[in-house]
Coordinates of C-alpha atoms and ligand atoms in Angstrom, one line a residue:
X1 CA 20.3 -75.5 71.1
X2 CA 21.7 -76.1 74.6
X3 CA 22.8 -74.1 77.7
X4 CA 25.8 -71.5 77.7
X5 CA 29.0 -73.3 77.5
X6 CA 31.8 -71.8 79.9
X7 CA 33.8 -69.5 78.2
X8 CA 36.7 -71.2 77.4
X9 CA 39.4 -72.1 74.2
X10 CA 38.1 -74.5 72.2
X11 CA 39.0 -76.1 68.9
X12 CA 36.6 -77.0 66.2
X13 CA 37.8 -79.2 63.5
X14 CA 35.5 -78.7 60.3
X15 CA 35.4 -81.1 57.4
X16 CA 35.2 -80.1 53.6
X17 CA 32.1 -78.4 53.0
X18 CA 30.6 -78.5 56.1
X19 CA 29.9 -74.8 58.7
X20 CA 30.2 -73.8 62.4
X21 CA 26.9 -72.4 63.0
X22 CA 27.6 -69.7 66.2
X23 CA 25.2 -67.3 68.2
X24 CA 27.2 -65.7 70.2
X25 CA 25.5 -65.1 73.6
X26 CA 23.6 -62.1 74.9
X27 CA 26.2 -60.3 77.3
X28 CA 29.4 -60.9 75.9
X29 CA 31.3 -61.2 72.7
X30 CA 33.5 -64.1 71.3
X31 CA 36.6 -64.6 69.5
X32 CA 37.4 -66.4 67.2
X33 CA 40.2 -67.2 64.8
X34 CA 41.2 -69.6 61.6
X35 CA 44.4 -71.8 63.0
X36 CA 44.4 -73.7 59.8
X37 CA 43.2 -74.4 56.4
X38 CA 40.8 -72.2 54.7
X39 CA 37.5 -71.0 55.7
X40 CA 35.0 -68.0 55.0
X41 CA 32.2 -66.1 56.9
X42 CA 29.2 -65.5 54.6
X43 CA 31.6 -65.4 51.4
X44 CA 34.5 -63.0 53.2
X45 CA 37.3 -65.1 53.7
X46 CA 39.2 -65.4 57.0
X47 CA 43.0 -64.3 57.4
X48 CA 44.8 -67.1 59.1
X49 CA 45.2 -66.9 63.4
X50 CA 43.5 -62.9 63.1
X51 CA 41.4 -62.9 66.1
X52 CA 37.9 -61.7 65.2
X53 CA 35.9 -59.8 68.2
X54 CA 31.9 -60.8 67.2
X55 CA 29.4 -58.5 69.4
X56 CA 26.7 -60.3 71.6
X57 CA 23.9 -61.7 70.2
X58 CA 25.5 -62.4 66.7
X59 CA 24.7 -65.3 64.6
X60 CA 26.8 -66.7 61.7
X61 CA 28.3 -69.3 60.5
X62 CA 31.8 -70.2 59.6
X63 CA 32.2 -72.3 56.5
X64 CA 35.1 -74.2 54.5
X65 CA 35.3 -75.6 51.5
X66 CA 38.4 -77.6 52.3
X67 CA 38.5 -78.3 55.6
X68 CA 40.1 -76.2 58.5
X69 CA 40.5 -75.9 62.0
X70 CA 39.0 -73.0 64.0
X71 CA 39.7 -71.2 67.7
X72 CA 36.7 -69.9 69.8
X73 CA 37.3 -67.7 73.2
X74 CA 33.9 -66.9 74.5
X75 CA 31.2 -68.2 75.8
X76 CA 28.3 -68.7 73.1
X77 CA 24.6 -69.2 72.8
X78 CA 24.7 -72.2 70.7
X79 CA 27.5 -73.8 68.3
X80 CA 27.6 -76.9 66.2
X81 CA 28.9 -78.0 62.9
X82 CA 26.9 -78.9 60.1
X83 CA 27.7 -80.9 57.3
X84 CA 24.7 -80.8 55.2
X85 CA 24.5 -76.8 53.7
X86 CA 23.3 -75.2 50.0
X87 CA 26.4 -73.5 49.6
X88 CA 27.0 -75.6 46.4
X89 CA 24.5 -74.3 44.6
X90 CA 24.9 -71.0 46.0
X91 CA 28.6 -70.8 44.6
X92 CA 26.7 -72.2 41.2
X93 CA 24.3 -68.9 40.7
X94 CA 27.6 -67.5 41.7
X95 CA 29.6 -69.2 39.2
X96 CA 26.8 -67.9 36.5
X97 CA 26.5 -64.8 37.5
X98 CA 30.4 -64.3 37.0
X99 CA 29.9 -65.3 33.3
X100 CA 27.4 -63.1 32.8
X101 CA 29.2 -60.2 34.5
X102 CA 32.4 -61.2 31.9
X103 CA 30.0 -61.3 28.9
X104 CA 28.8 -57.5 29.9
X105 CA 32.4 -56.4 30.4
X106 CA 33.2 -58.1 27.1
X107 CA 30.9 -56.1 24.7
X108 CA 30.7 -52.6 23.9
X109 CA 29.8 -49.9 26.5
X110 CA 27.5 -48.4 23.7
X111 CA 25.4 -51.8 23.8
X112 CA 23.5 -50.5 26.5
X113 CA 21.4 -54.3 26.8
X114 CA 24.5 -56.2 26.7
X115 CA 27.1 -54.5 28.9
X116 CA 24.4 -54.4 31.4
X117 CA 25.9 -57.6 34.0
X118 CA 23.4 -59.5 36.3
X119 CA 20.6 -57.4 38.3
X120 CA 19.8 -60.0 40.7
X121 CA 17.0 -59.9 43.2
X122 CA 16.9 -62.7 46.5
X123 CA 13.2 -63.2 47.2
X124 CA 11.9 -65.0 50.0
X125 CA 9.8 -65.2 53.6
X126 CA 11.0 -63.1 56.3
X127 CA 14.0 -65.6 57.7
X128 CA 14.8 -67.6 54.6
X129 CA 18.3 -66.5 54.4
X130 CA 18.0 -63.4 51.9
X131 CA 20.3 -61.2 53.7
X132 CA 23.3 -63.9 54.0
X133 CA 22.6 -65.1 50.4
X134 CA 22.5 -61.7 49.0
X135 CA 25.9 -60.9 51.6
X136 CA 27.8 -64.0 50.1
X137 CA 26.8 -63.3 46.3
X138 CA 28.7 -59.8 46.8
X139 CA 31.6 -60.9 48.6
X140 CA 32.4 -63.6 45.9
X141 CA 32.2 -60.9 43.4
X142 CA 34.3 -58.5 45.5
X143 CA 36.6 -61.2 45.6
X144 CA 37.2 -61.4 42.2
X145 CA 37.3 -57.7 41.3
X146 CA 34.0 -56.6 41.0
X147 CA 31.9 -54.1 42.2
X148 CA 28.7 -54.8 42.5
X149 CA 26.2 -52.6 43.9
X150 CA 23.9 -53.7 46.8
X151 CA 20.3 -52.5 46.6
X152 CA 18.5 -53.1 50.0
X153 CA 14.7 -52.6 50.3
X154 CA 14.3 -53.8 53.9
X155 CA 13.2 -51.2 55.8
X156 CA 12.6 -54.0 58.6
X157 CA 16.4 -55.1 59.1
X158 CA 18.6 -53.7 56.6
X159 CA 22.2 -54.0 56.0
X160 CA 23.3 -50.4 55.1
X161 CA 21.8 -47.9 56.9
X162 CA 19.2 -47.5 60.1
X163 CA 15.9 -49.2 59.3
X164 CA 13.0 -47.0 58.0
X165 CA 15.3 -46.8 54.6
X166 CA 15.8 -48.3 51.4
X167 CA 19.7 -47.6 50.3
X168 CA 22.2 -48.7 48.1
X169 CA 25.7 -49.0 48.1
X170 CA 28.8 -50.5 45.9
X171 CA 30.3 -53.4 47.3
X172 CA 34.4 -52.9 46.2
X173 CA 36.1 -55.7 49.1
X174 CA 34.2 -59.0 50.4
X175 CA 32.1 -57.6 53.1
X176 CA 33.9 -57.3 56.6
X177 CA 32.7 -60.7 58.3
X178 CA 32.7 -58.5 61.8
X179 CA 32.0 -54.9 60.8
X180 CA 29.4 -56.0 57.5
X181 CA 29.0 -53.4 55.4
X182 CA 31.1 -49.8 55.2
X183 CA 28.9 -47.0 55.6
X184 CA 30.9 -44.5 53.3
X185 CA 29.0 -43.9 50.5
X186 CA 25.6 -45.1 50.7
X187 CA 22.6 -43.8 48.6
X188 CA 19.9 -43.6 50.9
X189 CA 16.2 -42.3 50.6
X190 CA 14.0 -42.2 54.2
X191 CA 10.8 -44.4 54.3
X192 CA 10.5 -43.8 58.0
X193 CA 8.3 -46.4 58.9
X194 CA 9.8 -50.0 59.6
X195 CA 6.6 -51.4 57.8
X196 CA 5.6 -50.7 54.4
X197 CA 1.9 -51.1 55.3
X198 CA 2.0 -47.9 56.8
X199 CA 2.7 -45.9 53.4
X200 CA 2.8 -48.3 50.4
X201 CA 2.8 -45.0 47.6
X202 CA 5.5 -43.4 49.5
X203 CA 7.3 -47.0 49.4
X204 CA 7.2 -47.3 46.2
X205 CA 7.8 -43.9 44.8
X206 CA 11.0 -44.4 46.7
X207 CA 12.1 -47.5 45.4
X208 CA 11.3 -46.0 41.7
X209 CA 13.9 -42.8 43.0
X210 CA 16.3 -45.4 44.2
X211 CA 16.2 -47.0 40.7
X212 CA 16.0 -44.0 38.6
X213 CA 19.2 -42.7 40.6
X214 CA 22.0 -45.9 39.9
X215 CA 19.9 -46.1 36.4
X216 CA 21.7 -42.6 36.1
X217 CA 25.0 -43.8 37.7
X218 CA 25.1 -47.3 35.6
X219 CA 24.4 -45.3 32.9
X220 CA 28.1 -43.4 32.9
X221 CA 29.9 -45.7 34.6
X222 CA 30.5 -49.4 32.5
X223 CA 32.2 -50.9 35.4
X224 CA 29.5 -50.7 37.8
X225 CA 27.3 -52.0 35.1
X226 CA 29.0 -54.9 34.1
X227 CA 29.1 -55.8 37.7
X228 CA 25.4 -55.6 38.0
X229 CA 23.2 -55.6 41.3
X230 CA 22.4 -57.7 44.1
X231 CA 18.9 -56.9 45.7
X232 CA 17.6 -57.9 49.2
X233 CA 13.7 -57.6 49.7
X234 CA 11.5 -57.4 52.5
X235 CA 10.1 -60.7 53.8
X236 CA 6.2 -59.6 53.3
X237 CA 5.4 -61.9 50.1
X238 CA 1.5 -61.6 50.6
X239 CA -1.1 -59.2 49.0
X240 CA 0.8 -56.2 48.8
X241 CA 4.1 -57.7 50.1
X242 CA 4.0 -59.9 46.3
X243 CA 2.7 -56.8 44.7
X244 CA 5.5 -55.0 45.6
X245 CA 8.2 -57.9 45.0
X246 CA 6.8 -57.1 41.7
X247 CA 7.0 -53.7 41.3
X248 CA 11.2 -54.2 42.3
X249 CA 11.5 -56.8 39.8
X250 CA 9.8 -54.6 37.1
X251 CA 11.5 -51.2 38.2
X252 CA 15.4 -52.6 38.8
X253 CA 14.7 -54.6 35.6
X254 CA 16.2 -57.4 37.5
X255 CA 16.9 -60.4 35.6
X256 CA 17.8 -63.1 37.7
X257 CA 15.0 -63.5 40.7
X258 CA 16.3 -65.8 43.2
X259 CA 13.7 -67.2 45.4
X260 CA 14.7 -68.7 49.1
X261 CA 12.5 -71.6 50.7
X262 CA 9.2 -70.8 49.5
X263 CA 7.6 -73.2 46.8
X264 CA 4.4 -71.4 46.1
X265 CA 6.3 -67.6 45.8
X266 CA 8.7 -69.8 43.7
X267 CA 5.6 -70.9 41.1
X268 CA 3.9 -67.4 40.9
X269 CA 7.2 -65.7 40.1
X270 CA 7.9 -68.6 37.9
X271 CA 4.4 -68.0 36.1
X272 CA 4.6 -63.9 36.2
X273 CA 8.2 -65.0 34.2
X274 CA 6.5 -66.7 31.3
X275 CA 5.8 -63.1 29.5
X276 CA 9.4 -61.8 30.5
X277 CA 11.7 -63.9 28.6
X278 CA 14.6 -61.9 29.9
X279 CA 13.8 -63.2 33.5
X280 CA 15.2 -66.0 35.2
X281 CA 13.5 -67.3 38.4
X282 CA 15.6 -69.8 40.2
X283 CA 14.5 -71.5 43.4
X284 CA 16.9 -72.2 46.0
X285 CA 17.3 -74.1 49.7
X286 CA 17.0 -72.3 52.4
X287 CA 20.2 -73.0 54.4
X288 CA 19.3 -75.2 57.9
X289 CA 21.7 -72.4 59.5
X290 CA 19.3 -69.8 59.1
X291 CA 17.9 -68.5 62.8
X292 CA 14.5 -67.5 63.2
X293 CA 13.9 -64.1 64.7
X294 CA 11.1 -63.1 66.7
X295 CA 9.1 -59.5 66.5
X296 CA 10.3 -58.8 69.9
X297 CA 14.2 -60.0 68.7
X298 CA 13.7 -57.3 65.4
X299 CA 12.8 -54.6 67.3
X300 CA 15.9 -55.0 70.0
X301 CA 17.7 -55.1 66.6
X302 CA 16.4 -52.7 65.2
X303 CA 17.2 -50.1 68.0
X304 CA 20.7 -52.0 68.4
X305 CA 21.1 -50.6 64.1
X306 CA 20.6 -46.8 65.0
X307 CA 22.8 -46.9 68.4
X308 CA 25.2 -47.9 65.8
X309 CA 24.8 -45.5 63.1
X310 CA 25.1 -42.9 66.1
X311 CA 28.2 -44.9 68.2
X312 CA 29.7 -47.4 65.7
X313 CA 29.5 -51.6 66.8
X314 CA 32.2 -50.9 69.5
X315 CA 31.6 -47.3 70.5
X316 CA 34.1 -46.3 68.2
X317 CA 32.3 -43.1 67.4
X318 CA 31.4 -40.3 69.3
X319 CA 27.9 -38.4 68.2
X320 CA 27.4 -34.8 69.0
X321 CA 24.5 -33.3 70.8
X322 CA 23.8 -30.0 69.6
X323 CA 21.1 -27.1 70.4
X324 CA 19.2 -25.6 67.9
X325 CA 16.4 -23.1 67.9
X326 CA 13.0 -24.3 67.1
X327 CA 13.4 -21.6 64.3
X328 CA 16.8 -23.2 62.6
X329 CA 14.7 -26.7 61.9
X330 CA 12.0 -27.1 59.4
X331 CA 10.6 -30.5 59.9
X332 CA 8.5 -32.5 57.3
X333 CA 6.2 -35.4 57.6
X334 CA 5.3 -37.4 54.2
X335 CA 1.4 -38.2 54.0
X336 CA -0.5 -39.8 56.7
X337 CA -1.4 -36.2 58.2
X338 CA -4.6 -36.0 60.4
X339 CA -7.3 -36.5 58.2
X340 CA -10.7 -34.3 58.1
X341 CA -13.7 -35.8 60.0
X342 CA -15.9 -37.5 57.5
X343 CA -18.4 -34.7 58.8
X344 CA -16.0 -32.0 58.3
X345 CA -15.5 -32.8 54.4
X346 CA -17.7 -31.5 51.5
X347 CA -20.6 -34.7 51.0
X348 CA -18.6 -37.3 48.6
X349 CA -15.3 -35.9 49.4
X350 CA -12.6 -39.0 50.2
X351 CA -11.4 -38.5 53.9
X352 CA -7.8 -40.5 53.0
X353 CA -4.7 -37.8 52.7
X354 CA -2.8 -37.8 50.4
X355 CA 0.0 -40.4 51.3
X356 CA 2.6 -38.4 48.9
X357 CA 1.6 -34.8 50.6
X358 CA 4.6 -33.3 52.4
X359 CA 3.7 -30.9 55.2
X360 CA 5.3 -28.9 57.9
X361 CA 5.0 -30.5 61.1
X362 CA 5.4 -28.1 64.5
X363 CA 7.9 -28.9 66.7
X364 CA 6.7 -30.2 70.2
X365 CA 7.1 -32.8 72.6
X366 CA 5.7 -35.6 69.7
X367 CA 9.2 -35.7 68.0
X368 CA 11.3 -36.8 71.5
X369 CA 13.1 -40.4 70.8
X370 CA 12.4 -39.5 67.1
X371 CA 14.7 -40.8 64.6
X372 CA 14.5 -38.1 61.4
X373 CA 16.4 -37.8 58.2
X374 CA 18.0 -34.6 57.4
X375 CA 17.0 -34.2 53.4
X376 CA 19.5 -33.1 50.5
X377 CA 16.8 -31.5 49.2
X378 CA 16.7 -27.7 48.5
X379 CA 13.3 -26.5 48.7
X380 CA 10.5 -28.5 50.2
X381 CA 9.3 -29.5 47.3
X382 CA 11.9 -31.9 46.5
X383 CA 11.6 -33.7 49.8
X384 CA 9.4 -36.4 48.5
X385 CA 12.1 -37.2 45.8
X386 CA 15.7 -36.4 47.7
X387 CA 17.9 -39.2 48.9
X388 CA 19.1 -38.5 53.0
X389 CA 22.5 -37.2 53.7
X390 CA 22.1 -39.0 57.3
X391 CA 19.9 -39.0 60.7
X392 CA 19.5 -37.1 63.8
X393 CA 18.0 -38.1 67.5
X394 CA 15.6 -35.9 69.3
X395 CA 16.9 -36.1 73.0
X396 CA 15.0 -33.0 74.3
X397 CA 12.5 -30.5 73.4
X398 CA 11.9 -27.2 75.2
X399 CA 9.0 -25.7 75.3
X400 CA 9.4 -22.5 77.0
X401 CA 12.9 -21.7 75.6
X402 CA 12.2 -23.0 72.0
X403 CA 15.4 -25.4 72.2
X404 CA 15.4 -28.1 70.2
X405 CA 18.8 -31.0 71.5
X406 CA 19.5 -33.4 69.1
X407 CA 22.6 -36.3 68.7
X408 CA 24.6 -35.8 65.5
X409 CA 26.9 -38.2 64.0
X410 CA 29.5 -34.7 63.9
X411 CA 29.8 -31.4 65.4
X412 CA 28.1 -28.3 63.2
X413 CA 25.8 -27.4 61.1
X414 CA 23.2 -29.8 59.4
X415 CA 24.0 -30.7 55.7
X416 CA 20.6 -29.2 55.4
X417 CA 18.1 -27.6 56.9
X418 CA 15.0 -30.2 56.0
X419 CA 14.2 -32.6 57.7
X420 CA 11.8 -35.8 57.1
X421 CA 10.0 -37.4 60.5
X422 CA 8.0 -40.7 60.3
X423 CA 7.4 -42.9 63.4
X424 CA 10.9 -44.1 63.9
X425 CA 12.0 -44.0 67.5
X426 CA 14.4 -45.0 69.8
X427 CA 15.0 -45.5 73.1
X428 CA 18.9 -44.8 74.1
X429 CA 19.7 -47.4 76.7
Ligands
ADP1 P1 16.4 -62.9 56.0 O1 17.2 -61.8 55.3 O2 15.7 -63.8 55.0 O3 15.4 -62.4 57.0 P2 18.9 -63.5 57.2 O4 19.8 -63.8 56.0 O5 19.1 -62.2 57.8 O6 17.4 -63.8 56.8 O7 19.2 -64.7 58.3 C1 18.6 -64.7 59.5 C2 19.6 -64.9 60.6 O8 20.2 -66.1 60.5 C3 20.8 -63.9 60.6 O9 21.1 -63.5 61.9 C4 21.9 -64.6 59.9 O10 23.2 -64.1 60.3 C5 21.7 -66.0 60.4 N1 22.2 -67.1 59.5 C6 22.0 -67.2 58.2 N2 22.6 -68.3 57.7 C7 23.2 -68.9 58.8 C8 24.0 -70.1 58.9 N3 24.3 -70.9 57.9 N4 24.4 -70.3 60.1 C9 24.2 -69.6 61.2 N5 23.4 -68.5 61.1 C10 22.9 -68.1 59.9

């Protein structure tokens, strides 16, 4: 910790095997550059003297395995080197993992069991690390020519899309230290909740689409399976949280569970493992670099992830806003519709809705700020089941005209005319 230094050009000489830790302060960004020697951020390595340009507010770490010297133009939150980090036995489940991925490539695509690489799941409280370990284990890969396919199930903070989804996405360079992960081709299916408490059935029946789906794409393409998966969770590891941890394990037949800082998760995955010889659960430090985030910090981040999706990190992009008739949008919401009055329901009748029940919502002043997903689906009936071709922000709604003003990421018609509301918001600041 400390106060903000002034910004200024410093100099950090690292040591072999030791990190700069960085958060790089609220209002303004910091660059930073490699003078000499070799170092990497979070498994992407850094081109020597490239400036990088880091947004406010970021926190990373820059690491070396040899030693090298690094250049810093900014003022930051807090840096400091550390000598003492896990990245050794991080590069080991790496190292592993890469044998396993050349055994898979090695036998024959028929050999549906064998040519199947590592499906590896990173388990662990919320702030353990998962994201970073999970960031590094698919850069290495990258590295070396594979492409592996990221699975994220944190609808909290997740890497690939805006929050309220679970996505997934192959992983073909070491993942931009700066920019994280390209947002090409991402298969994404809308939760639209940023807890899963709020719909567990419709949680999991997505996570069982999202499996199905690369089951299908693994299944006619060898490359992608001999790279295998790398699969970030949620942080909720109680009650329901661990009963769903278990449900991924089970549905992305993963076979190598990683488990970050937490000794008692670690023994009752550990135990669950005993009847699935297949399974490997191997427990792991939780790096000292890892900053804790409060609620207050998530949700600022989270409404920092969909001003991206809609203006890109630097305001590289320029969204549309675009007037449609409330006639042109047919909105959907997934379960949690009002329920009957106990009084109002036939004597022994269960007042829950259906979570999985998709209905038509009207359009009125409820959905302004709302985040929705526009559906590939083709009739409303497959809305429960269809993956997201992208999102839309409600900025007005009129009443009396029946005018409906949504941001786009592009000019022009929708990719479809369903869309999928939850209770993601955003304010635009
Ligand atoms: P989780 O996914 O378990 O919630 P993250 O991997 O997202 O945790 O880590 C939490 C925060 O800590 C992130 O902002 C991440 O960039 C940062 N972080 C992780 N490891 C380090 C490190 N070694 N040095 C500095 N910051 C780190």
């Amino acid at each position: 910790g400390g106060s903000a230094s002034a910004s200024s050009i410093k100099q950090v000489k690292l040591e072999r095997e030791s990190e700069l830790r960085i958060e790089v302060g609220n209002e303004s960004p910091l660059k930073l550059r490699l003078l000499n020697g070799s170092a990497e951020i979070f498994g992407s390595e850094l081109a020597p003297e490239t400036w990088l340009t880091f947004p406010p507010r970021v926190k990373f770490a820059v690491f070396t395995w040899y030693g090298a010297t690094i250049e810093m133009d900014g003022a930051t939150e807090t840096d400091y080197t550390a000598d003492e980090t896990p990245m050794v036995s991080y590069v080991n489940v790496h190292a592993v993992l890469e044998g396993r991925r050349n055994r898979a490539k090695a036998s024959s695509p028929n050999d549906s069991e064998a040519s199947q690489g590592p499906r590896v799941i990173v388990v662990g409280p919320t702030d353990s690390g998962k994201s970073t370990l999970s960031r590094m284990l698919l850069s290495w890969a990258a590295k070396q020519g594979w492409k592996p396919t990221f699975v994220d199930l944190d609808i909290g903070q997740g890497s690939i899309t805006v929050p309220g989804c679970i996505a997934a996405t192959p992983i073909e360079l070491p993942i931009d230290p700066v920019e994280g992960i390209p947002l090409e081709m991402p298969l994404v299916y809308f939760y639209g909740h940023t807890t899963p408490s709020n719909n567990v059935d419709l949680y999991k029946t997505l996570v069982n689409e999202l499996a199905q789906m690369l089951e299908t794409q693994f299944s006619r393409n060898a490359e992608s399976r001999a790279a295998g998966m790398v699969i970030n969770t949620m942080g909720w590891i109680e009650g329901t949280g661990y009963e769903l941890l278990l449900q991924a394990i089970d549905t992305f037949k993963a076979n190598v569970v990683l488990v970050l800082g937490q000794e008692k998760l670690f023994s009752m995955l550990k135990a669950v493992a005993k009847s699935k010889p297949n399974v490997d659960v191997v427990k792991l430090q939780k790096s000292g670099g890892v900053v804790s985030r409060n609620a207050k910090f998530r949700q600022k981040a989270r409404g920092y992830r969909i001003r991206e999706y809609f203006y890109g990190l630097t305001n590289d992009l320029s969204p549309h806003s675009n007037i449609a008739n409330f006639s042109d949008l047919l909105v959907y919401r997934i379960g949690g519709g009002p329920q009957a009055p106990r009084s109002a329901l036939p004597i022994g009748a269960d007042p829950v809705a259906n979570p999985l029940r998709v209905t038509p919502v009207n359009i009125d002043r409820d959905l302004l700020h709302m985040v929705l997903s526009v559906s590939y689906a083709k009739e409303p009936d497959q809305i429960l089941t269809s993956n997201v071709a992208g999102f839309i922000y409600i900025t007005d709604i009129d009443i009396q005209r029946k005018k409906i003003t949504y941001l786009a990421p592009s000019a022009g018609e929708l990719p479809s005319k369903y869309l999928i509301m939850g209770t993601l918001t955003w304010l635009e600041t």
